[in-house]
Amino acid sequence: MLEQVTKAEPGLFKLPRLYVDYVSGNVAGGVESPEIFGIGGGPHRAPTGPGAGGHLWKEVLDYNSRLGAGQSTLQNARALLEGQAVPVLTGQQPGLFGGPLYTLYKVLTAAALSESLSSKGETTAVPVLWNASDDSDFEEVSTASFFDRDLSRKSVSLPSSLHFPGRMVGTVPAGAIESALETLREGFQYARNADFTLQQVGDALAVSRDMGEFFSALFLRVAASTGVVVVDARLSSVLENSKSVIGAYLKDSRSVEREVLETLKILRDAGYGEPVSARSAEVCVFLRDGETRQKVSRDDLRGVRGEWERGAVELLPNVLLGPVVRGQVTGAVAGVLGPSEISYSFVTSAVCRVLELGQAPVFPRLSMTVVPRDLTALLESDSATLADLVVAFDETARRYFRRSLPENVRKELDRLPDKVLAALEGVARLAAGAGRNVEQVLSSSRRKMEFETKRVRDAFEASYRKDALGKRPALRWGREMLAPRGTLQERSFCCLAPILHSDQSFISGVQDVARAHVEECLEGRVHHYIAVVDIP
């Protein structure tokens, strides 16, 4: 259960500057921005493309059913099949055990936005998760990080031997995940919600043939209450319905490259850097070969195009063309994106302009940091906030350890520098006129005394810090749990990490925060949320 929820300005955190300026309405002049869905009370637009129609949604319905989807999901898939609903789309590569925590936040945001639209009678919307199983970045998806009782990090990884150049991560056999699951069981059997969570993981793995299906099956269970529908990028109907976008790109690939490069230059000149590499614009498709996707060189593109037009080869979109394909294939009314993806959307907008295709308005996903209740002890009798705890943990902890000193010790340490310097100043007055050499010695002594009195304070604080850490071991690892390696928690820890240590109310609690986030976004306000939770 979420015990306390507060919010802070996005600019306090390590988020892309382009994203922060975008959601606050301060993008530099001359930069063409993609539309934010509904921000500021503007009209909600209809889907940007015709969508794939019955063929796609029939295959999606069968896919979700085979993987054990609940009734809410199947009902939503049927509504899409019958043209009675539109998708609110989000997506992610199939990370081990569900991938980063922000993947869960994406799904819950898409569900909350769907609820909001449907409740207002503007349209019937359902959340759809695009499973980018055709991605080939194994390193990015093969490790899942969790936190232990003391908040120290524990990671579980798939062996690198499972990967070979270009292999689509979704094709990794499900059996290869068994050993990782066993490691997870052994390491977290003590966790409060371990039995239920690991049962969900086991059930998802049992119905899956590969990592792509496992990712889908897991979210169909973890987020079952949202009715999320999952679309696997490898479905035959997806490949068929993406051909119109890929064909349009192949006919005008050089214009796409020029427009993207010009957009990147505008962003650079405005001080935003490049959200994506300029190289990604050289060729925006991969050549599919069985379980792999292979890069296509600029020199080979013409020949590949000819083979593709004859139906001899299959092509897959890259990071620039992929979002365009997803929006057009599904006919999404909005795309729920993370901070980096919103930055990318400035560049994918350029692709849409050249191809004369609409782009689904973007919607910022929920961004949130989970704070274990034990760490809030650092804020007792202090003016610091939960946001300070996340962005300035070391300073907040230092003040806490100083407050843990006995009052008489703290007072004496506070007086010590003044006492020492006062004594030295008395000597300095006696030595007035004694010569330049004495003055130099006194000046040097003053600096040394300041340094030594600080050492005395540090020694006392270190002693009591050790005692405080003995009583609250979680304080030792607090910084790395809240902002691991200086990044947001949601990027580094697995989406199952807090669920293992909480109970079923965690999902419903975050869903409530997502609902609040959606309503605030629709009013033109975007925040980063911080929630206190009784974990681990």
Coordinates of C-alpha atoms in Angstrom, one line a residue:
M1 CA 0.0 0.0 0.0
L2 CA 1.2 3.5 -0.8
E3 CA 1.3 5.3 2.5
Q4 CA 2.2 8.8 1.3
V5 CA 2.3 10.3 -2.1
T6 CA 3.9 13.7 -3.0
K7 CA 5.0 15.3 -6.2
A8 CA 7.9 17.3 -7.4
E9 CA 8.8 19.3 -10.5
P10 CA 10.4 17.2 -13.3
G11 CA 13.4 19.6 -13.5
L12 CA 14.7 18.4 -10.1
F13 CA 15.6 15.0 -11.6
K14 CA 17.9 13.7 -14.2
L15 CA 15.5 13.8 -17.1
P16 CA 16.3 14.9 -20.7
R17 CA 16.1 18.7 -20.9
L18 CA 14.0 18.5 -24.0
Y19 CA 11.4 16.5 -22.2
V20 CA 11.4 18.9 -19.2
D21 CA 11.0 21.9 -21.5
Y22 CA 8.3 20.1 -23.5
V23 CA 6.0 19.1 -20.6
S24 CA 6.4 22.6 -19.1
G25 CA 5.7 24.3 -22.3
N26 CA 9.1 25.9 -22.6
V27 CA 10.6 24.4 -25.8
A28 CA 13.0 26.7 -27.5
G29 CA 11.7 28.8 -30.4
G30 CA 12.2 27.3 -33.8
V31 CA 11.8 23.7 -32.6
E32 CA 8.7 22.0 -34.0
S33 CA 7.1 20.0 -31.2
P34 CA 4.8 16.9 -31.5
E35 CA 1.3 17.3 -30.1
I36 CA 0.7 16.4 -26.5
F37 CA -2.5 14.6 -26.2
G38 CA -5.2 16.7 -24.5
I39 CA -2.8 19.0 -22.7
G40 CA -4.4 22.3 -21.7
G41 CA -7.9 21.1 -22.4
G42 CA -7.5 20.9 -26.2
P43 CA -9.7 18.6 -28.3
H44 CA -9.0 14.9 -28.3
R45 CA -8.3 13.8 -31.8
A46 CA -9.4 10.7 -33.6
P47 CA -6.9 8.0 -34.4
T48 CA -4.2 9.1 -36.8
G49 CA -4.5 6.2 -39.2
P50 CA -7.1 3.6 -40.3
G51 CA -5.5 0.9 -38.2
A52 CA -5.2 -2.7 -39.2
G53 CA -8.8 -3.6 -38.8
G54 CA -10.1 -7.1 -38.1
H55 CA -7.2 -9.1 -39.3
L56 CA -4.8 -7.7 -36.7
W57 CA -7.2 -7.7 -33.8
K58 CA -8.4 -11.2 -34.5
E59 CA -4.8 -12.5 -34.4
V60 CA -4.2 -10.3 -31.3
L61 CA -7.3 -11.8 -29.6
D62 CA -6.1 -15.3 -30.3
Y63 CA -2.6 -14.5 -29.1
N64 CA -3.8 -13.0 -25.8
S65 CA -6.2 -15.9 -25.3
R66 CA -3.5 -18.5 -25.8
L67 CA -1.3 -16.8 -23.3
G68 CA -3.9 -16.9 -20.6
A69 CA -5.4 -13.4 -20.7
G70 CA -8.2 -12.5 -18.2
Q71 CA -11.7 -11.6 -19.2
S72 CA -11.1 -7.9 -19.1
T73 CA -8.3 -8.2 -21.6
L74 CA -10.3 -10.5 -23.9
Q75 CA -13.3 -8.2 -23.7
N76 CA -11.1 -5.2 -24.7
A77 CA -9.5 -7.2 -27.6
R78 CA -13.0 -8.1 -28.9
A79 CA -14.0 -4.4 -28.7
L80 CA -11.0 -3.6 -30.9
L81 CA -11.8 -6.4 -33.3
E82 CA -15.4 -5.1 -33.6
G83 CA -14.4 -1.5 -34.1
Q84 CA -16.1 -0.5 -30.8
A85 CA -12.9 0.9 -29.2
V86 CA -9.7 2.6 -30.0
P87 CA -6.2 1.8 -28.5
V88 CA -4.2 4.0 -26.1
L89 CA -0.8 2.6 -27.1
T90 CA 2.4 2.1 -25.1
G91 CA 5.3 -0.2 -25.8
Q92 CA 8.5 -1.7 -24.6
Q93 CA 11.1 -4.4 -25.4
P94 CA 10.6 -7.7 -23.6
G95 CA 12.9 -7.3 -20.6
L96 CA 13.6 -10.1 -18.2
F97 CA 10.8 -10.5 -15.7
G98 CA 8.9 -7.6 -17.2
G99 CA 11.8 -5.2 -17.7
P100 CA 12.3 -1.9 -15.9
L101 CA 9.8 -0.5 -13.4
Y102 CA 8.8 2.2 -15.8
T103 CA 7.3 -0.4 -18.1
L104 CA 4.6 -1.0 -15.4
Y105 CA 4.1 2.7 -15.1
K106 CA 3.6 2.9 -18.9
V107 CA 0.9 0.2 -18.8
L108 CA -0.9 1.8 -15.8
T109 CA -0.8 5.2 -17.5
A110 CA -2.3 3.8 -20.7
A111 CA -5.0 2.2 -18.6
A112 CA -5.7 5.4 -16.6
L113 CA -5.9 7.5 -19.8
S114 CA -8.2 4.9 -21.4
E115 CA -10.4 5.1 -18.3
S116 CA -10.5 8.8 -18.4
L117 CA -11.5 9.0 -22.1
S118 CA -14.1 6.3 -21.7
S119 CA -15.7 7.8 -18.6
K120 CA -16.1 11.2 -20.3
G121 CA -18.0 9.6 -23.1
E122 CA -15.6 11.0 -25.8
T123 CA -14.6 7.6 -27.0
T124 CA -14.2 4.0 -25.8
A125 CA -10.5 3.5 -25.3
V126 CA -8.5 0.5 -24.1
P127 CA -4.9 0.1 -23.1
V128 CA -2.6 -1.7 -25.6
L129 CA 1.0 -2.7 -24.9
W130 CA 3.2 -3.1 -28.0
N131 CA 5.7 -5.9 -27.2
A132 CA 8.8 -4.9 -29.3
S133 CA 10.0 -8.5 -29.4
D134 CA 11.8 -7.8 -32.7
D135 CA 14.4 -5.6 -30.9
S136 CA 18.0 -7.0 -30.8
D137 CA 19.6 -5.2 -27.9
F138 CA 20.2 -8.3 -25.7
E139 CA 22.3 -6.4 -23.1
E140 CA 19.5 -3.9 -22.4
V141 CA 16.9 -6.6 -21.6
S142 CA 18.9 -9.6 -20.2
T143 CA 19.3 -8.4 -16.6
A144 CA 16.7 -7.7 -13.9
S145 CA 17.7 -5.9 -10.7
F146 CA 15.9 -6.2 -7.4
F147 CA 16.5 -4.9 -3.9
D148 CA 17.2 -7.1 -0.8
R149 CA 16.0 -6.7 2.8
D150 CA 18.7 -4.0 3.4
L151 CA 18.0 -2.4 0.0
S152 CA 21.2 -3.6 -1.5
R153 CA 21.0 -4.5 -5.2
K154 CA 20.6 -8.1 -6.4
S155 CA 20.6 -8.8 -10.1
V156 CA 19.6 -11.8 -12.1
S157 CA 20.8 -12.2 -15.7
L158 CA 20.5 -14.4 -18.7
P159 CA 23.8 -15.9 -20.0
S160 CA 25.4 -13.9 -22.8
S161 CA 25.7 -17.2 -24.7
L162 CA 22.0 -17.0 -25.6
H163 CA 22.7 -14.0 -27.9
F164 CA 24.3 -13.8 -31.3
P165 CA 24.6 -10.8 -33.5
G166 CA 21.2 -9.5 -34.6
R167 CA 19.2 -12.0 -32.7
M168 CA 15.8 -10.6 -31.8
V169 CA 15.4 -10.8 -28.1
G170 CA 11.9 -12.1 -28.3
T171 CA 13.2 -15.3 -29.8
V172 CA 15.3 -16.4 -26.8
P173 CA 13.8 -19.8 -25.8
A174 CA 11.5 -19.8 -22.7
G175 CA 13.5 -22.7 -21.2
A176 CA 16.5 -20.5 -21.0
I177 CA 14.7 -18.4 -18.4
E178 CA 14.1 -21.3 -16.0
S179 CA 17.5 -20.9 -14.3
A180 CA 17.0 -17.2 -13.8
L181 CA 13.6 -17.9 -12.2
E182 CA 15.2 -20.4 -9.9
T183 CA 17.8 -17.8 -8.8
L184 CA 15.0 -15.4 -8.1
R185 CA 13.1 -18.0 -6.0
E186 CA 16.2 -18.8 -4.0
G187 CA 17.1 -15.1 -3.4
F188 CA 13.7 -13.8 -2.5
Q189 CA 11.7 -16.7 -0.9
Y190 CA 11.5 -14.6 2.3
A191 CA 9.8 -11.7 0.6
R192 CA 6.2 -10.8 1.7
N193 CA 4.6 -11.3 -1.7
A194 CA 7.1 -13.9 -3.1
D195 CA 4.7 -16.8 -3.3
F196 CA 2.0 -15.0 -5.3
T197 CA 4.4 -13.0 -7.5
L198 CA 6.6 -16.0 -8.4
Q199 CA 3.5 -18.1 -9.1
Q200 CA 2.5 -15.5 -11.6
V201 CA 6.0 -15.6 -13.2
G202 CA 5.9 -19.4 -13.3
D203 CA 2.4 -19.5 -14.8
A204 CA 3.5 -17.0 -17.5
L205 CA 6.6 -19.0 -18.3
A206 CA 4.6 -22.2 -18.6
V207 CA 2.4 -21.0 -21.4
S208 CA 5.3 -19.3 -23.3
R209 CA 7.5 -20.6 -26.1
D210 CA 10.1 -17.7 -26.0
M211 CA 11.0 -14.5 -24.1
G212 CA 8.7 -12.4 -26.2
E213 CA 5.7 -14.5 -25.3
F214 CA 6.9 -14.6 -21.6
F215 CA 6.9 -10.8 -21.5
S216 CA 3.4 -10.7 -22.9
A217 CA 2.1 -13.5 -20.6
L218 CA 3.6 -11.9 -17.5
F219 CA 2.0 -8.5 -18.1
L220 CA -1.3 -10.2 -18.8
R221 CA -1.1 -11.4 -15.2
V222 CA 0.6 -8.6 -13.3
A223 CA -1.6 -6.0 -14.9
A224 CA -4.7 -8.1 -15.4
S225 CA -6.8 -5.6 -13.5
T226 CA -6.2 -3.0 -16.3
G227 CA -7.5 -5.2 -19.1
V228 CA -4.3 -4.4 -21.1
V229 CA -4.2 -6.0 -24.6
V230 CA -0.7 -7.1 -25.8
V231 CA 0.4 -6.9 -29.4
D232 CA 3.6 -8.8 -30.3
A233 CA 5.6 -7.1 -33.1
R234 CA 6.3 -10.5 -34.7
L235 CA 2.6 -11.3 -35.4
S236 CA 2.0 -11.9 -39.1
S237 CA -0.7 -9.3 -39.3
V238 CA 1.6 -6.7 -37.8
L239 CA 4.2 -7.5 -40.5
E240 CA 1.5 -7.4 -43.2
N241 CA 0.0 -4.1 -42.0
S242 CA 3.4 -2.4 -41.7
K243 CA 4.1 -2.8 -45.4
S244 CA 2.4 0.5 -46.3
V245 CA 4.6 2.5 -44.1
I246 CA 7.8 0.6 -45.0
G247 CA 6.9 1.0 -48.7
A248 CA 6.3 4.7 -48.3
Y249 CA 9.7 5.0 -46.6
L250 CA 11.6 3.0 -49.3
K251 CA 10.2 5.4 -52.0
D252 CA 11.5 8.5 -50.2
S253 CA 14.3 7.3 -47.9
R254 CA 16.7 10.0 -48.9
S255 CA 14.2 12.7 -48.1
V256 CA 13.6 11.1 -44.7
E257 CA 17.3 11.2 -44.0
R258 CA 17.6 14.9 -45.0
E259 CA 14.6 15.9 -42.9
V260 CA 15.9 14.0 -39.8
L261 CA 19.3 15.5 -40.1
E262 CA 17.9 18.9 -40.3
T263 CA 15.7 18.3 -37.3
L264 CA 18.7 17.0 -35.3
K265 CA 20.6 20.2 -36.3
I266 CA 17.8 22.4 -35.1
L267 CA 17.7 20.5 -31.8
R268 CA 21.5 20.8 -31.4
D269 CA 21.5 24.5 -32.1
A270 CA 18.8 24.9 -29.5
G271 CA 21.0 23.2 -26.9
Y272 CA 19.1 19.9 -26.7
G273 CA 21.7 17.6 -28.2
E274 CA 20.6 14.7 -30.4
P275 CA 17.8 12.4 -29.0
V276 CA 18.8 9.7 -31.5
S277 CA 22.0 9.1 -33.4
A278 CA 22.2 10.6 -36.9
R279 CA 23.3 7.2 -38.1
S280 CA 19.8 5.8 -37.4
A281 CA 18.5 8.0 -40.3
E282 CA 20.8 6.5 -42.9
V283 CA 18.7 3.4 -43.3
C284 CA 15.5 3.0 -41.2
V285 CA 14.9 -0.7 -41.8
F286 CA 16.4 -4.0 -40.9
L287 CA 16.4 -7.1 -43.0
R288 CA 14.8 -10.0 -41.2
D289 CA 16.5 -13.4 -41.5
G290 CA 14.9 -16.0 -39.3
E291 CA 15.5 -15.1 -35.7
T292 CA 17.8 -12.2 -36.5
R293 CA 17.5 -8.7 -38.0
Q294 CA 20.4 -7.4 -39.9
K295 CA 21.4 -3.9 -40.7
V296 CA 21.0 -2.7 -44.3
S297 CA 23.7 -0.4 -45.8
R298 CA 22.8 2.6 -47.8
D299 CA 24.5 1.0 -50.8
D300 CA 22.4 -2.1 -50.5
L301 CA 19.1 -0.4 -49.9
R302 CA 18.0 -0.2 -53.5
G303 CA 18.6 -3.9 -54.1
V304 CA 16.8 -4.8 -50.8
R305 CA 13.9 -2.7 -51.8
G306 CA 13.5 -4.6 -55.1
E307 CA 13.6 -8.0 -53.3
W308 CA 11.1 -6.7 -50.7
E309 CA 8.7 -5.5 -53.4
R310 CA 8.9 -9.0 -55.0
G311 CA 8.0 -10.5 -51.6
A312 CA 11.4 -12.2 -51.4
V313 CA 12.4 -10.7 -48.0
E314 CA 10.9 -9.2 -44.9
L315 CA 11.8 -5.8 -43.5
L316 CA 11.5 -4.5 -40.0
P317 CA 11.5 -0.8 -38.9
N318 CA 14.2 0.7 -36.7
V319 CA 14.0 3.2 -33.8
L320 CA 12.9 6.0 -36.1
L321 CA 10.4 4.2 -38.3
G322 CA 9.1 1.9 -35.5
P323 CA 6.9 4.4 -33.7
V324 CA 5.4 5.5 -37.1
V325 CA 4.6 1.9 -37.9
R326 CA 3.1 1.2 -34.4
G327 CA 0.8 4.3 -34.6
Q328 CA -0.4 3.5 -38.2
V329 CA -0.9 -0.2 -37.7
T330 CA -3.0 0.2 -34.5
G331 CA -4.7 3.5 -35.3
A332 CA -3.8 4.6 -31.8
V333 CA -5.6 7.7 -30.4
A334 CA -2.5 8.5 -28.2
G335 CA 0.9 7.1 -27.5
V336 CA 2.0 6.9 -23.8
L337 CA 5.8 7.5 -23.9
G338 CA 8.6 7.9 -21.4
P339 CA 10.9 11.0 -21.2
S340 CA 13.5 9.7 -23.7
E341 CA 10.8 8.5 -26.1
I342 CA 9.1 11.9 -26.0
S343 CA 12.5 13.4 -27.0
Y344 CA 12.7 10.8 -29.8
S345 CA 9.2 11.9 -31.0
F346 CA 10.6 15.2 -32.1
V347 CA 12.6 13.3 -34.7
T348 CA 9.9 10.7 -35.6
S349 CA 7.7 13.7 -36.3
A350 CA 10.1 14.6 -39.1
V351 CA 9.7 11.1 -40.6
C352 CA 5.9 11.5 -40.5
R353 CA 6.1 14.9 -42.2
V354 CA 8.0 13.5 -45.1
L355 CA 5.8 10.4 -45.5
E356 CA 2.7 12.6 -45.0
L357 CA 1.5 10.3 -42.2
G358 CA -0.3 11.4 -39.1
Q359 CA 1.4 10.9 -35.7
A360 CA -0.5 9.9 -32.6
P361 CA -0.4 12.7 -30.0
V362 CA 2.1 11.8 -27.2
F363 CA 1.2 11.5 -23.6
P364 CA 3.8 11.4 -20.8
R365 CA 3.8 8.3 -18.7
L366 CA 3.7 8.3 -15.0
S367 CA 7.2 8.9 -13.5
M368 CA 7.6 7.8 -9.9
T369 CA 10.1 6.9 -7.2
V370 CA 9.2 4.4 -4.5
V371 CA 10.6 5.2 -1.0
P372 CA 10.7 2.5 1.6
R373 CA 9.1 3.6 4.8
D374 CA 12.4 3.0 6.8
L375 CA 14.2 5.7 4.8
T376 CA 11.8 8.4 5.9
A377 CA 13.5 8.2 9.3
L378 CA 16.1 10.5 7.7
L379 CA 13.4 13.2 7.5
E380 CA 12.5 13.2 11.2
S381 CA 12.9 16.6 12.9
D382 CA 14.3 18.0 9.7
S383 CA 13.0 20.4 7.1
A384 CA 14.0 18.1 4.2
T385 CA 11.3 16.7 1.9
L386 CA 10.8 13.4 0.1
A387 CA 12.2 15.0 -3.0
D388 CA 15.4 16.0 -1.1
L389 CA 15.7 12.3 0.0
V390 CA 15.7 11.3 -3.7
V391 CA 17.9 14.0 -5.2
A392 CA 20.1 14.8 -2.2
F393 CA 20.3 11.6 -0.2
D394 CA 23.9 12.0 1.0
E395 CA 23.3 15.5 2.4
T396 CA 20.0 14.5 4.0
A397 CA 21.6 11.4 5.5
R398 CA 24.5 13.5 6.8
R399 CA 22.2 15.8 8.7
Y400 CA 20.4 12.7 10.1
F401 CA 23.6 11.2 11.4
R402 CA 24.5 14.5 12.9
R403 CA 21.2 14.7 14.7
S404 CA 21.8 11.2 16.1
L405 CA 24.7 12.5 18.2
P406 CA 23.8 13.0 21.9
E407 CA 22.9 16.5 22.6
N408 CA 25.8 17.3 24.9
V409 CA 28.3 15.9 22.3
R410 CA 26.7 17.8 19.5
K411 CA 26.8 21.1 21.5
E412 CA 30.5 20.6 22.4
L413 CA 31.4 19.8 18.8
D414 CA 29.5 22.9 17.6
R415 CA 31.5 25.0 20.1
L416 CA 34.9 23.3 19.4
P417 CA 35.9 25.3 16.3
D418 CA 35.1 28.6 17.9
K419 CA 36.9 27.7 21.1
V420 CA 40.1 26.6 19.2
L421 CA 40.1 29.7 17.0
A422 CA 39.4 32.0 19.9
A423 CA 42.4 30.6 21.7
L424 CA 44.5 31.0 18.6
E425 CA 43.3 34.6 18.2
G426 CA 44.4 35.3 21.8
V427 CA 47.9 34.0 21.0
A428 CA 47.9 36.1 17.9
R429 CA 47.2 39.3 19.8
L430 CA 50.0 38.5 22.2
A431 CA 52.3 37.9 19.3
A432 CA 51.4 41.2 17.5
G433 CA 54.6 42.9 16.4
A434 CA 56.7 39.8 17.1
G435 CA 57.6 39.6 13.5
R436 CA 56.4 38.3 10.1
N437 CA 57.6 34.7 10.8
V438 CA 55.3 34.4 13.8
E439 CA 52.4 35.7 11.9
Q440 CA 53.0 33.2 9.1
V441 CA 53.1 30.3 11.6
L442 CA 49.8 31.5 13.2
S443 CA 48.2 31.7 9.8
S444 CA 49.3 28.2 8.9
S445 CA 48.1 27.0 12.4
R446 CA 44.7 28.5 11.9
R447 CA 44.2 26.6 8.7
K448 CA 45.4 23.4 10.3
M449 CA 43.1 23.9 13.3
E450 CA 40.1 24.3 11.1
F451 CA 41.0 21.1 9.3
E452 CA 41.7 19.1 12.6
T453 CA 38.5 20.3 14.3
K454 CA 36.6 19.1 11.3
R455 CA 38.4 15.7 11.6
V456 CA 37.3 15.5 15.2
R457 CA 33.7 16.1 14.2
D458 CA 33.9 13.6 11.4
A459 CA 35.3 11.0 13.7
F460 CA 32.5 11.4 16.2
E461 CA 29.9 11.4 13.5
A462 CA 31.4 8.3 11.9
S463 CA 31.2 6.5 15.2
Y464 CA 27.5 7.3 15.7
R465 CA 26.8 6.7 12.0
K466 CA 28.0 3.1 12.4
D467 CA 25.6 2.7 15.4
A468 CA 22.7 4.2 13.4
L469 CA 23.5 1.9 10.4
G470 CA 23.4 -1.1 12.8
K471 CA 19.9 -0.1 13.8
R472 CA 18.7 0.7 10.3
P473 CA 20.8 -1.3 7.7
A474 CA 18.7 0.1 4.9
L475 CA 20.3 3.5 5.3
R476 CA 23.6 2.1 3.9
W477 CA 22.0 1.4 0.5
G478 CA 19.3 4.0 0.4
R479 CA 21.0 6.2 -2.2
E480 CA 21.5 3.4 -4.6
M481 CA 17.9 2.2 -4.1
L482 CA 16.3 5.6 -4.7
A483 CA 18.6 6.9 -7.4
P484 CA 20.8 4.0 -8.6
R485 CA 24.0 5.2 -10.2
G486 CA 22.5 8.7 -10.2
T487 CA 19.6 7.8 -12.4
L488 CA 15.9 7.4 -11.7
Q489 CA 14.9 4.3 -9.8
E490 CA 12.3 3.4 -12.4
R491 CA 15.0 2.9 -15.0
S492 CA 17.2 0.6 -13.0
F493 CA 15.0 -1.8 -11.0
C494 CA 12.7 -4.5 -12.3
C495 CA 9.0 -3.9 -12.3
L496 CA 8.6 -6.9 -10.0
A497 CA 11.0 -5.5 -7.4
P498 CA 8.5 -3.6 -5.3
I499 CA 5.8 -6.1 -6.0
L500 CA 7.8 -8.9 -4.4
H501 CA 8.1 -7.0 -1.1
S502 CA 4.6 -5.5 -0.9
D503 CA 1.2 -7.0 -1.5
Q504 CA -1.5 -6.8 -4.2
S505 CA -2.4 -3.3 -3.1
F506 CA 0.8 -2.0 -4.6
I507 CA -0.6 -2.3 -8.1
S508 CA -3.9 -0.7 -7.2
G509 CA -2.1 2.1 -5.3
V510 CA 0.1 2.9 -8.3
Q511 CA -2.9 2.8 -10.5
D512 CA -4.5 5.5 -8.4
V513 CA -1.4 7.6 -8.7
A514 CA -1.5 7.0 -12.5
R515 CA -5.1 8.3 -12.6
A516 CA -4.1 11.4 -10.7
H517 CA -1.2 11.9 -13.1
V518 CA -3.5 11.6 -16.1
E519 CA -5.9 14.2 -14.9
E520 CA -3.1 16.6 -14.1
C521 CA -1.6 16.1 -17.5
L522 CA -4.9 16.8 -19.2
E523 CA -4.9 20.1 -17.3
G524 CA -1.4 20.9 -18.5
R525 CA 0.6 19.9 -15.4
V526 CA 3.3 17.2 -15.3
H527 CA 5.1 16.1 -12.1
H528 CA 7.4 13.3 -10.8
Y529 CA 5.7 11.4 -8.0
I530 CA 7.3 10.1 -4.9
A531 CA 5.5 7.4 -2.9
V532 CA 6.3 6.0 0.6
V533 CA 5.7 2.2 0.7
D534 CA 6.0 -0.3 3.5
I535 CA 8.8 -2.3 1.9
P536 CA 10.9 -4.4 2.0

